[in-house]
Amino acid sequence: MNHSEPLFDAAPWDVDADKLREECGIFGVIGPRDAAAITALGLHALQHRGQEAVGITSFDGHEFYSRRGIGHVAQNFSSAEALAELPGIMAAGHVRYSTTGGSGLRNVQPLFADLATGGFAIAHNGNISNAMHLKRDLVQKGAIFQSTSDTEVIIHLVATSRYPTLLDRFIDALRLVEGAYSLICMTPEGMIACRDPLGIRPLVMGRIGDTYVFASETVALDVIGAEFVREVEPGELIEVSLDGKLSTTRPFGNPAARPCIFEHVYFSRPDSVMGGESVYEVRKAIGRELAREALAEADIVIPVPDSGVPAALGYAQESGIPFELGIIRSHYVGRTFIQPSDGARNADVKRKHNANRAIVQGKRIVLIDDSIVRGTTSLKIVQMMRDAGAAEVHMRIASPPTEHSCFYGVDTPERSKLLAARMDVQAMAEFIQADSLAFVSIDGLYRAVGLQGREAKCPKFCDACFTGEYPTRLTDLGERDQPQLSLPVEKVA
Ligand code: AMP
């Protein structure tokens, strides 16, 4: 028997794996004649959520069609020929950061299977924290997996459920799953959109006339001209039939929601609205909190573009220190974070950012970025500012120290690689060679999203990357290694 194939590519709990994990965006539309073209457009607006692979599956009332590719949406779905392969009035799509292992296209979503109830396509944003556990069990019972994606577990659970209808099988399957999932699924009857009981990853619903649309972020609705209807509620399951009838259920009770706070800090596009708040306004508010908490004596405020821009504006407005573009970003390289090796990441920072020497020279500067993960970006940027003649460099970060890995679908490396897990703030300042370094407090971050501090014992978000308090079980981490849980341990059911 061959044991060389990993159960999953770079499972987050596999501390030895130096591979990157998944971050994703999903989109689905039911109703229009050109569903695949609309999906391609929607995915394009979600490209920041995953840049390494993309897939679309469509349904024309009889057959499912699928096309998947490595690379950006525009590289795979711009041509009329590509879209002609995807006829139908319903389509769902997915963008992701793929793992760098040899598994290639087979992990690219939507995943598809022919079940006893008919065809079933699934696009998933999030991460299932007991997927290894479930997969072992399924494999023991004879399931044959086609991919190393955790999402495929859901397909097998649906396939082997004893309930008669697809919907009951689907709910039955999800009761066994823990962790984060926003899902868009297609069956011959229509589309199903749902969010895990805590609503960790986002999902919104929009409408154009009789056409329903689901997407990870509101920006995808804007781009296709759809109106925002509402968020899919945490734990809600919405079905839209092919003739446009909508029904909704809440099979998982009503636990308090814990949406991911990092969506506000970094992940979502600033022109999206999340949890009723403009992401851009929240980021500016974080900057204002940061200025109140950690004012630096400086001549200018400089954002690390693009992710630090709104927070830097807030910092400048609150402090009265002028905002300047002291770093110019090339738009022709991807995000630094997704490169496969540290070496490549280092080179990429230089290709991506350049000092605006005329602005920086001789000045005491406050540099604002949204987060420090490994510290690679900050170290290079501080150095770049000094090379350009900055007199002093004060780094301010618009999130608390990222001390803990994410097991819910945001790509953070294993703990040992997180700078804040290895050092205190003073040591981090020395590491990145800044004259000073400060992070916004967790209470400051909560105030920026409109809540009075973190309110001991009842956080309104999943903030595990900052606090280490994970809102679900992390079964695959092993029974003995469970980090602190911030909710009473109960199965997601
Ligand atoms: P690092 O160089 O590892 O410290 O990465 C920090 C930079 O990566 C910051 O400028 C962030 O804007 C960006 N970043 C933070 N978290 C993520 C993430 N999960 N995926 C991609 N980029 C990220």
Short mmCIF file of C-alpha atoms and ligand atoms in Angstrom, two decimals:
data_model
loop_
_atom_site.label_atom_id
_atom_site.label_comp_id
_atom_site.label_asym_id
_atom_site.label_seq_id
_atom_site.Cartn_x
_atom_site.Cartn_y
_atom_site.Cartn_z
CA MET A 1 0.00 0.00 0.00
CA ASN A 2 1.29 3.45 -0.86
CA HIS A 3 1.35 5.79 2.11
CA SER A 4 3.23 8.60 0.40
CA GLU A 5 0.14 10.58 -0.56
CA PRO A 6 -0.69 13.03 2.24
CA LEU A 7 -4.21 12.86 3.61
CA PHE A 8 -4.50 16.54 2.73
CA ASP A 9 -2.07 18.97 1.19
CA ALA A 10 -0.50 21.08 3.89
CA ALA A 11 -3.15 20.56 6.51
CA PRO A 12 -2.82 23.54 8.88
CA TRP A 13 -2.16 21.26 11.82
CA ASP A 14 0.69 19.59 9.99
CA VAL A 15 3.41 21.64 11.58
CA ASP A 16 6.10 20.12 9.40
CA ALA A 17 4.54 21.12 6.14
CA ASP A 18 5.99 24.30 4.73
CA LYS A 19 3.29 24.56 2.15
CA LEU A 20 0.71 27.25 1.94
CA ARG A 21 -2.90 26.60 2.65
CA GLU A 22 -6.10 27.69 1.04
CA GLU A 23 -7.75 31.05 0.98
CA CYS A 24 -10.76 31.26 -1.23
CA GLY A 25 -13.53 33.25 -2.78
CA ILE A 26 -16.81 31.77 -4.00
CA PHE A 27 -19.56 32.99 -6.29
CA GLY A 28 -22.82 31.51 -7.60
CA VAL A 29 -25.69 32.70 -9.76
CA ILE A 30 -29.00 31.11 -10.69
CA GLY A 31 -31.40 32.41 -13.30
CA PRO A 32 -29.65 34.15 -16.21
CA ARG A 33 -28.84 32.66 -19.62
CA ASP A 34 -25.17 33.64 -19.34
CA ALA A 35 -24.58 32.33 -15.82
CA ALA A 36 -20.96 31.33 -16.45
CA ALA A 37 -20.00 34.75 -17.86
CA ILE A 38 -21.54 36.46 -14.81
CA THR A 39 -19.70 34.04 -12.55
CA ALA A 40 -16.39 34.82 -14.26
CA LEU A 41 -17.03 38.53 -13.67
CA GLY A 42 -17.95 37.94 -10.03
CA LEU A 43 -14.86 35.81 -9.47
CA HIS A 44 -12.74 38.51 -11.02
CA ALA A 45 -13.89 40.87 -8.25
CA LEU A 46 -12.92 38.22 -5.72
CA GLN A 47 -9.50 37.58 -7.22
CA HIS A 48 -7.77 39.03 -4.15
CA ARG A 49 -9.11 36.07 -2.15
CA GLY A 50 -7.17 33.54 -4.18
CA GLN A 51 -4.87 33.93 -7.10
CA GLU A 52 -3.50 30.55 -7.96
CA ALA A 53 -6.40 28.58 -9.35
CA VAL A 54 -9.95 29.08 -10.55
CA GLY A 55 -12.89 26.94 -11.58
CA ILE A 56 -16.47 27.33 -12.79
CA THR A 57 -19.19 24.66 -13.04
CA SER A 58 -22.45 25.32 -14.86
CA PHE A 59 -25.75 23.51 -15.31
CA ASP A 60 -28.07 23.81 -18.32
CA GLY A 61 -31.06 21.94 -16.95
CA HIS A 62 -29.71 18.56 -18.06
CA GLU A 63 -25.93 18.38 -17.76
CA PHE A 64 -23.20 19.86 -15.58
CA TYR A 65 -20.15 21.38 -17.29
CA SER A 66 -16.88 22.24 -15.64
CA ARG A 67 -13.71 24.09 -16.47
CA ARG A 68 -10.82 24.60 -14.10
CA GLY A 69 -7.41 26.15 -14.48
CA ILE A 70 -4.29 27.27 -12.71
CA GLY A 71 -3.83 31.04 -12.58
CA HIS A 72 -6.06 34.08 -12.55
CA VAL A 73 -9.68 34.36 -13.65
CA ALA A 74 -8.73 36.51 -16.63
CA GLN A 75 -6.19 33.94 -17.80
CA ASN A 76 -8.77 31.16 -17.77
CA PHE A 77 -12.17 32.69 -18.48
CA SER A 78 -11.75 35.71 -20.75
CA SER A 79 -12.34 34.06 -24.08
CA ALA A 80 -15.70 33.32 -25.67
CA GLU A 81 -14.49 29.75 -26.28
CA ALA A 82 -13.83 29.16 -22.58
CA LEU A 83 -17.29 30.44 -21.62
CA ALA A 84 -18.94 28.51 -24.45
CA GLU A 85 -17.86 25.34 -22.65
CA LEU A 86 -20.08 26.37 -19.73
CA PRO A 87 -23.67 26.77 -20.97
CA GLY A 88 -26.64 27.09 -18.67
CA ILE A 89 -28.71 29.20 -16.35
CA MET A 90 -26.86 28.29 -13.17
CA ALA A 91 -23.15 28.47 -12.39
CA ALA A 92 -20.86 28.48 -9.39
CA GLY A 93 -17.18 29.33 -9.22
CA HIS A 94 -14.22 29.39 -6.93
CA VAL A 95 -10.87 31.16 -6.68
CA ARG A 96 -8.16 29.85 -4.39
CA TYR A 97 -4.56 29.90 -3.40
CA SER A 98 -3.62 26.40 -4.31
CA THR A 99 -1.11 24.40 -2.37
CA THR A 100 2.22 24.08 -4.07
CA GLY A 101 2.31 20.27 -4.04
CA GLY A 102 1.96 18.09 -7.11
CA SER A 103 -1.78 17.68 -6.94
CA GLY A 104 -2.53 20.32 -9.56
CA LEU A 105 -5.98 20.61 -11.06
CA ARG A 106 -7.69 17.88 -9.09
CA ASN A 107 -7.99 20.13 -6.03
CA VAL A 108 -9.38 23.07 -7.96
CA GLN A 109 -13.03 23.72 -7.13
CA PRO A 110 -15.96 23.48 -7.63
CA LEU A 111 -15.63 19.77 -6.92
CA PHE A 112 -18.23 17.61 -8.63
CA ALA A 113 -19.68 14.14 -8.07
CA ASP A 114 -22.55 12.08 -9.41
CA LEU A 115 -24.50 10.95 -6.38
CA ALA A 116 -27.56 8.73 -5.99
CA THR A 117 -29.57 11.96 -5.89
CA GLY A 118 -27.97 13.31 -9.11
CA GLY A 119 -25.06 15.65 -9.86
CA PHE A 120 -23.61 17.66 -7.00
CA ALA A 121 -21.13 20.52 -7.32
CA ILE A 122 -19.60 22.28 -4.33
CA ALA A 123 -17.49 25.41 -3.86
CA HIS A 124 -16.11 25.98 -0.37
CA ASN A 125 -14.48 28.90 1.41
CA GLY A 126 -13.07 28.01 4.80
CA ASN A 127 -11.37 25.09 6.39
CA ILE A 128 -12.80 21.98 8.03
CA SER A 129 -11.00 21.40 11.29
CA ASN A 130 -11.90 17.71 11.61
CA ALA A 131 -11.42 16.80 7.96
CA MET A 132 -8.53 14.39 8.54
CA HIS A 133 -10.49 12.61 11.22
CA LEU A 134 -13.54 12.28 8.97
CA LYS A 135 -11.48 11.27 5.97
CA ARG A 136 -9.76 8.46 7.83
CA ASP A 137 -13.11 7.12 8.81
CA LEU A 138 -14.53 7.40 5.30
CA VAL A 139 -11.49 5.75 3.73
CA GLN A 140 -11.79 2.88 6.24
CA LYS A 141 -15.35 2.41 5.03
CA GLY A 142 -14.22 2.27 1.40
CA ALA A 143 -14.53 5.86 0.15
CA ILE A 144 -12.15 6.61 -2.72
CA PHE A 145 -10.99 10.22 -2.65
CA GLN A 146 -10.15 12.04 -5.87
CA SER A 147 -8.49 15.07 -4.32
CA THR A 148 -6.59 16.08 -1.21
CA SER A 149 -8.97 18.97 -0.53
CA ASP A 150 -10.83 18.95 2.80
CA THR A 151 -13.99 19.92 0.88
CA GLU A 152 -14.25 16.46 -0.67
CA VAL A 153 -15.09 15.09 2.76
CA ILE A 154 -18.47 16.83 2.50
CA ILE A 155 -19.20 15.10 -0.81
CA HIS A 156 -18.48 11.67 0.68
CA LEU A 157 -20.57 12.40 3.75
CA VAL A 158 -23.48 13.45 1.53
CA ALA A 159 -22.97 10.37 -0.66
CA THR A 160 -23.05 7.96 2.27
CA SER A 161 -25.82 9.61 4.29
CA ARG A 162 -28.88 7.40 4.69
CA TYR A 163 -31.43 10.17 4.27
CA PRO A 164 -33.48 10.04 1.07
CA THR A 165 -33.32 13.65 -0.16
CA LEU A 166 -30.23 15.61 -1.13
CA LEU A 167 -31.08 18.41 1.29
CA ASP A 168 -31.43 16.07 4.26
CA ARG A 169 -28.22 14.29 3.30
CA PHE A 170 -26.44 17.62 3.04
CA ILE A 171 -27.60 18.74 6.48
CA ASP A 172 -26.74 15.32 7.87
CA ALA A 173 -23.23 15.69 6.42
CA LEU A 174 -22.71 19.18 7.79
CA ARG A 175 -23.65 18.08 11.29
CA LEU A 176 -20.48 16.01 11.30
CA VAL A 177 -18.27 18.80 10.04
CA GLU A 178 -16.55 21.31 12.33
CA GLY A 179 -14.66 24.46 11.46
CA ALA A 180 -15.41 27.11 8.89
CA TYR A 181 -17.43 26.74 5.75
CA SER A 182 -19.27 29.04 3.43
CA LEU A 183 -20.58 26.84 0.64
CA ILE A 184 -22.25 27.30 -2.72
CA CYS A 185 -23.58 24.02 -4.11
CA MET A 186 -25.49 23.03 -7.22
CA THR A 187 -27.85 20.12 -7.76
CA PRO A 188 -30.21 19.39 -10.68
CA GLU A 189 -32.90 21.13 -8.62
CA GLY A 190 -31.07 24.38 -8.00
CA MET A 191 -28.53 26.15 -5.82
CA ILE A 192 -27.82 25.81 -2.11
CA ALA A 193 -25.83 28.45 -0.22
CA CYS A 194 -24.92 28.04 3.40
CA ARG A 195 -22.67 29.28 6.18
CA ASP A 196 -21.30 27.39 9.14
CA PRO A 197 -23.14 27.89 12.45
CA LEU A 198 -20.68 30.53 13.64
CA GLY A 199 -20.51 32.30 10.27
CA ILE A 200 -16.74 32.33 10.39
CA ARG A 201 -16.28 32.99 6.69
CA PRO A 202 -18.49 35.53 4.90
CA LEU A 203 -21.24 34.94 2.34
CA VAL A 204 -23.73 37.45 0.97
CA MET A 205 -26.85 37.26 -1.19
CA GLY A 206 -27.72 39.65 -3.99
CA ARG A 207 -30.29 39.99 -6.71
CA ILE A 208 -30.66 41.28 -10.24
CA GLY A 209 -34.33 41.06 -11.17
CA ASP A 210 -35.31 37.41 -10.78
CA THR A 211 -31.73 36.28 -10.59
CA TYR A 212 -30.19 35.35 -7.25
CA VAL A 213 -26.49 35.73 -6.64
CA PHE A 214 -24.28 34.52 -3.80
CA ALA A 215 -20.74 35.74 -3.20
CA SER A 216 -18.01 35.91 -0.58
CA GLU A 217 -18.06 39.72 -0.63
CA THR A 218 -20.40 42.52 -1.69
CA VAL A 219 -17.81 43.83 -4.15
CA ALA A 220 -18.69 40.91 -6.44
CA LEU A 221 -22.33 42.06 -6.42
CA ASP A 222 -21.31 45.62 -7.30
CA VAL A 223 -19.27 44.49 -10.25
CA ILE A 224 -22.10 42.51 -11.86
CA GLY A 225 -24.69 45.20 -11.09
CA ALA A 226 -26.60 43.18 -8.48
CA GLU A 227 -28.23 44.76 -5.47
CA PHE A 228 -27.17 43.56 -2.03
CA VAL A 229 -30.08 41.74 -0.37
CA ARG A 230 -28.52 40.54 2.90
CA GLU A 231 -25.86 38.31 4.36
CA VAL A 232 -26.47 34.61 4.45
CA GLU A 233 -26.89 34.29 8.22
CA PRO A 234 -24.54 32.13 10.25
CA GLY A 235 -25.95 28.60 10.28
CA GLU A 236 -28.47 29.42 7.54
CA LEU A 237 -29.05 27.29 4.50
CA ILE A 238 -30.72 28.97 1.52
CA GLU A 239 -32.11 26.99 -1.40
CA VAL A 240 -33.05 28.57 -4.71
CA SER A 241 -34.88 26.31 -7.14
CA LEU A 242 -34.36 26.48 -10.90
CA ASP A 243 -37.69 28.29 -11.23
CA GLY A 244 -36.50 30.97 -8.81
CA LYS A 245 -38.22 29.98 -5.54
CA LEU A 246 -36.23 30.72 -2.42
CA SER A 247 -36.49 28.87 0.87
CA THR A 248 -34.36 29.03 3.97
CA THR A 249 -33.69 26.80 6.97
CA ARG A 250 -31.50 26.93 10.07
CA PRO A 251 -30.67 23.36 10.81
CA PHE A 252 -27.97 24.09 13.37
CA GLY A 253 -29.86 26.03 16.04
CA ASN A 254 -28.80 29.57 16.80
CA PRO A 255 -25.33 29.80 18.34
CA ALA A 256 -23.77 33.26 18.75
CA ALA A 257 -22.01 34.22 15.52
CA ARG A 258 -18.22 34.52 15.36
CA PRO A 259 -17.31 36.00 11.96
CA CYS A 260 -13.60 36.34 11.20
CA ILE A 261 -12.23 39.71 12.31
CA PHE A 262 -9.25 39.36 9.97
CA GLU A 263 -11.61 39.92 7.03
CA HIS A 264 -11.89 43.51 8.32
CA VAL A 265 -8.18 43.85 8.99
CA TYR A 266 -6.80 42.56 5.73
CA PHE A 267 -8.58 39.96 3.76
CA SER A 268 -11.65 41.63 2.27
CA ARG A 269 -11.54 44.35 -0.31
CA PRO A 270 -11.98 47.80 1.24
CA ASP A 271 -14.95 48.53 -1.03
CA SER A 272 -16.88 45.59 0.43
CA VAL A 273 -19.44 45.85 3.21
CA MET A 274 -19.10 43.15 5.83
CA GLY A 275 -21.39 42.61 8.81
CA GLY A 276 -23.11 45.88 7.87
CA GLU A 277 -19.86 47.85 8.11
CA SER A 278 -17.80 49.34 5.30
CA VAL A 279 -14.47 47.54 5.38
CA TYR A 280 -12.77 50.78 4.35
CA GLU A 281 -14.36 52.77 7.19
CA VAL A 282 -13.47 50.08 9.71
CA ARG A 283 -9.84 50.13 8.56
CA LYS A 284 -9.76 53.92 8.89
CA ALA A 285 -11.24 53.61 12.37
CA ILE A 286 -8.52 51.09 13.28
CA GLY A 287 -5.97 53.69 12.16
CA ARG A 288 -7.60 56.30 14.38
CA GLU A 289 -7.49 53.90 17.35
CA LEU A 290 -3.87 53.21 16.59
CA ALA A 291 -3.05 56.92 16.60
CA ARG A 292 -4.79 57.33 19.97
CA GLU A 293 -3.02 54.33 21.45
CA ALA A 294 0.44 54.70 19.93
CA LEU A 295 1.18 58.18 18.69
CA ALA A 296 4.64 58.61 17.19
CA GLU A 297 6.48 61.91 16.91
CA ALA A 298 6.90 62.07 13.19
CA ASP A 299 6.76 64.33 10.12
CA ILE A 300 4.72 62.11 7.81
CA VAL A 301 2.46 59.03 7.83
CA ILE A 302 3.23 56.52 5.08
CA PRO A 303 1.07 53.48 4.29
CA VAL A 304 2.50 50.19 3.12
CA PRO A 305 0.38 49.97 -0.03
CA ASP A 306 -2.22 48.79 -0.63
CA SER A 307 -3.21 47.01 2.55
CA GLY A 308 -2.08 49.78 4.93
CA VAL A 309 -3.71 52.70 3.09
CA PRO A 310 -7.09 53.10 4.86
CA ALA A 311 -5.55 52.65 8.34
CA ALA A 312 -2.82 55.17 7.49
CA LEU A 313 -5.49 57.70 6.44
CA GLY A 314 -7.22 57.21 9.78
CA TYR A 315 -3.92 57.52 11.64
CA ALA A 316 -3.06 60.73 9.79
CA GLN A 317 -6.49 62.27 10.35
CA GLU A 318 -6.48 61.47 14.05
CA SER A 319 -2.87 62.53 14.69
CA GLY A 320 -2.79 65.53 12.38
CA ILE A 321 0.44 64.21 10.84
CA PRO A 322 0.36 64.60 7.03
CA PHE A 323 -0.37 61.51 4.93
CA GLU A 324 2.10 60.90 2.09
CA LEU A 325 2.65 58.17 -0.46
CA GLY A 326 6.23 57.41 0.48
CA ILE A 327 6.10 53.94 -1.03
CA ILE A 328 4.84 53.26 -4.52
CA ARG A 329 3.56 49.85 -5.37
CA SER A 330 3.92 48.07 -8.67
CA HIS A 331 0.60 46.53 -9.63
CA TYR A 332 2.18 43.89 -11.78
CA VAL A 333 3.24 41.44 -9.07
CA GLY A 334 0.96 39.34 -6.91
CA ARG A 335 0.75 39.48 -3.14
CA THR A 336 4.09 38.66 -1.55
CA PHE A 337 2.59 36.25 0.91
CA ILE A 338 1.65 33.54 -1.55
CA GLN A 339 5.10 32.80 -2.94
CA PRO A 340 6.25 29.28 -2.20
CA SER A 341 9.59 29.89 -0.51
CA ASP A 342 11.03 32.54 1.78
CA GLY A 343 13.66 33.33 -0.88
CA ALA A 344 11.04 34.10 -3.49
CA ARG A 345 9.10 36.16 -0.97
CA ASN A 346 12.11 38.31 -0.21
CA ALA A 347 12.77 39.08 -3.86
CA ASP A 348 9.13 39.83 -4.38
CA VAL A 349 8.93 42.52 -1.70
CA LYS A 350 11.52 44.50 -3.66
CA ARG A 351 9.76 44.05 -6.97
CA LYS A 352 6.50 45.10 -5.40
CA HIS A 353 7.38 48.25 -3.43
CA ASN A 354 9.69 51.14 -4.15
CA ALA A 355 10.58 54.10 -1.94
CA ASN A 356 9.44 57.53 -3.06
CA ARG A 357 12.79 59.09 -2.12
CA ALA A 358 11.70 62.70 -2.66
CA ILE A 359 9.09 62.28 0.07
CA VAL A 360 11.03 60.12 2.50
CA GLN A 361 14.46 61.74 2.58
CA GLY A 362 15.34 63.38 5.90
CA LYS A 363 11.88 62.74 7.41
CA ARG A 364 10.76 61.03 10.59
CA ILE A 365 8.15 58.63 9.29
CA VAL A 366 5.34 56.51 10.72
CA LEU A 367 4.88 53.44 8.55
CA ILE A 368 1.44 51.80 8.72
CA ASP A 369 0.73 48.22 7.67
CA ASP A 370 -2.25 46.02 8.44
CA SER A 371 -0.38 43.10 9.98
CA ILE A 372 2.95 41.45 10.60
CA VAL A 373 2.97 37.75 9.84
CA ARG A 374 6.50 36.44 9.34
CA GLY A 375 8.02 39.92 9.45
CA THR A 376 9.59 39.62 6.00
CA THR A 377 7.67 42.56 4.53
CA SER A 378 8.26 44.90 7.47
CA LEU A 379 11.98 44.21 7.60
CA LYS A 380 12.40 44.98 3.90
CA ILE A 381 10.22 48.07 3.98
CA VAL A 382 11.95 49.56 7.02
CA GLN A 383 15.27 48.95 5.29
CA MET A 384 13.93 50.53 2.11
CA MET A 385 12.88 53.65 4.04
CA ARG A 386 16.32 53.96 5.61
CA ASP A 387 18.04 53.48 2.25
CA ALA A 388 15.86 56.32 0.94
CA GLY A 389 17.16 58.59 3.70
CA ALA A 390 14.44 58.43 6.37
CA ALA A 391 15.65 60.01 9.62
CA GLU A 392 13.51 57.76 11.85
CA VAL A 393 11.18 54.88 11.07
CA HIS A 394 8.29 54.15 13.44
CA MET A 395 6.19 51.12 12.52
CA ARG A 396 2.51 50.98 13.52
CA ILE A 397 0.38 47.91 12.84
CA ALA A 398 -3.39 48.05 12.38
CA SER A 399 -4.04 44.72 14.11
CA PRO A 400 -2.84 43.08 17.32
CA PRO A 401 0.19 40.77 17.04
CA THR A 402 -0.66 37.69 14.94
CA GLU A 403 0.42 35.08 17.45
CA HIS A 404 -1.65 32.07 16.42
CA SER A 405 -2.30 30.11 13.25
CA CYS A 406 -5.67 30.21 11.55
CA PHE A 407 -7.43 26.86 11.12
CA TYR A 408 -10.43 28.39 9.40
CA GLY A 409 -9.22 29.23 5.92
CA VAL A 410 -6.96 32.28 6.21
CA ASP A 411 -3.49 31.45 5.11
CA THR A 412 -1.25 31.97 8.10
CA PRO A 413 1.84 29.84 8.46
CA GLU A 414 2.45 27.46 11.32
CA ARG A 415 3.04 29.13 14.67
CA SER A 416 6.79 28.73 14.64
CA LYS A 417 6.96 31.07 11.64
CA LEU A 418 4.80 33.81 13.13
CA LEU A 419 7.09 36.57 14.33
CA ALA A 420 4.77 37.51 17.18
CA ALA A 421 4.70 33.92 18.43
CA ARG A 422 8.47 33.95 18.75
CA MET A 423 9.17 37.43 20.14
CA ASP A 424 7.74 40.21 22.26
CA VAL A 425 7.08 43.62 20.70
CA GLN A 426 10.48 45.03 21.69
CA ALA A 427 12.31 42.09 20.10
CA MET A 428 10.11 42.39 17.01
CA ALA A 429 11.03 46.07 16.71
CA GLU A 430 14.70 45.11 16.80
CA PHE A 431 14.13 42.31 14.28
CA ILE A 432 12.49 44.63 11.73
CA GLN A 433 15.04 47.35 12.65
CA ALA A 434 12.42 50.01 13.39
CA ASP A 435 13.01 52.85 15.85
CA SER A 436 9.72 51.89 17.46
CA LEU A 437 6.92 49.40 16.86
CA ALA A 438 3.37 49.26 18.21
CA PHE A 439 0.22 47.27 17.45
CA VAL A 440 -3.38 48.31 17.97
CA SER A 441 -4.86 46.57 21.01
CA ILE A 442 -7.56 43.93 20.69
CA ASP A 443 -9.97 46.34 22.44
CA GLY A 444 -9.00 49.09 20.00
CA LEU A 445 -9.73 46.74 17.12
CA TYR A 446 -13.14 45.86 18.59
CA ARG A 447 -13.93 49.55 19.06
CA ALA A 448 -13.10 50.12 15.40
CA VAL A 449 -15.67 47.54 14.33
CA GLY A 450 -18.22 49.35 16.47
CA LEU A 451 -18.14 47.31 19.67
CA GLN A 452 -17.14 48.43 23.14
CA GLY A 453 -13.90 46.55 23.58
CA ARG A 454 -13.66 42.80 23.40
CA GLU A 455 -15.99 42.39 26.37
CA ALA A 456 -14.39 39.68 28.43
CA LYS A 457 -15.75 36.22 27.78
CA CYS A 458 -18.01 37.15 24.91
CA PRO A 459 -16.07 38.10 21.82
CA LYS A 460 -18.27 38.88 18.84
CA PHE A 461 -15.74 37.73 16.28
CA CYS A 462 -13.38 34.89 15.70
CA ASP A 463 -10.13 36.58 16.73
CA ALA A 464 -8.17 33.39 17.34
CA CYS A 465 -5.19 34.58 15.28
CA PHE A 466 -4.69 37.34 17.87
CA THR A 467 -5.99 35.72 21.06
CA GLY A 468 -5.55 31.97 20.54
CA GLU A 469 -9.19 31.42 21.53
CA TYR A 470 -10.59 29.14 18.88
CA PRO A 471 -14.40 29.09 18.66
CA THR A 472 -14.70 25.46 17.52
CA ARG A 473 -13.07 22.20 18.32
CA LEU A 474 -9.91 21.52 16.34
CA THR A 475 -10.20 17.76 16.31
CA ASP A 476 -7.39 17.19 13.85
CA LEU A 477 -4.93 18.95 16.14
CA GLY A 478 -5.18 15.96 18.46
CA GLU A 479 -7.16 15.59 21.60
CA ARG A 480 -4.31 16.61 23.89
CA ASP A 481 -3.16 19.68 21.96
CA GLN A 482 -6.42 21.61 21.93
CA PRO A 483 -5.66 25.29 22.32
CA GLN A 484 -7.85 27.41 24.54
CA LEU A 485 -11.47 27.22 23.42
CA SER A 486 -13.55 30.32 23.88
CA LEU A 487 -16.93 28.61 23.78
CA PRO A 488 -18.13 25.64 25.77
CA VAL A 489 -17.05 22.63 23.76
CA GLU A 490 -20.08 21.46 21.88
CA LYS A 491 -20.41 19.76 18.59
CA VAL A 492 -21.55 21.90 15.76
CA ALA A 493 -24.98 20.35 15.56
P1 AMP B 1 4.97 39.09 6.39
O1 AMP B 1 5.95 39.64 5.44
O2 AMP B 1 5.00 37.57 6.43
O3 AMP B 1 5.05 39.68 7.77
O4 AMP B 1 3.53 39.40 5.82
C1 AMP B 1 2.89 40.58 6.17
C2 AMP B 1 2.23 41.16 4.97
O5 AMP B 1 1.41 40.17 4.34
C3 AMP B 1 1.36 42.32 5.38
O6 AMP B 1 1.78 43.42 4.62
C4 AMP B 1 -0.05 41.90 5.03
O7 AMP B 1 -0.66 42.91 4.25
C5 AMP B 1 0.08 40.64 4.23
N1 AMP B 1 -0.74 39.55 4.80
C6 AMP B 1 -1.11 39.37 6.05
N2 AMP B 1 -1.85 38.24 6.19
C7 AMP B 1 -1.94 37.69 4.97
C8 AMP B 1 -2.60 36.54 4.44
N3 AMP B 1 -3.26 35.71 5.21
N4 AMP B 1 -2.49 36.30 3.12
C9 AMP B 1 -1.79 37.13 2.34
N5 AMP B 1 -1.16 38.23 2.77
C10 AMP B 1 -1.23 38.53 4.07
#
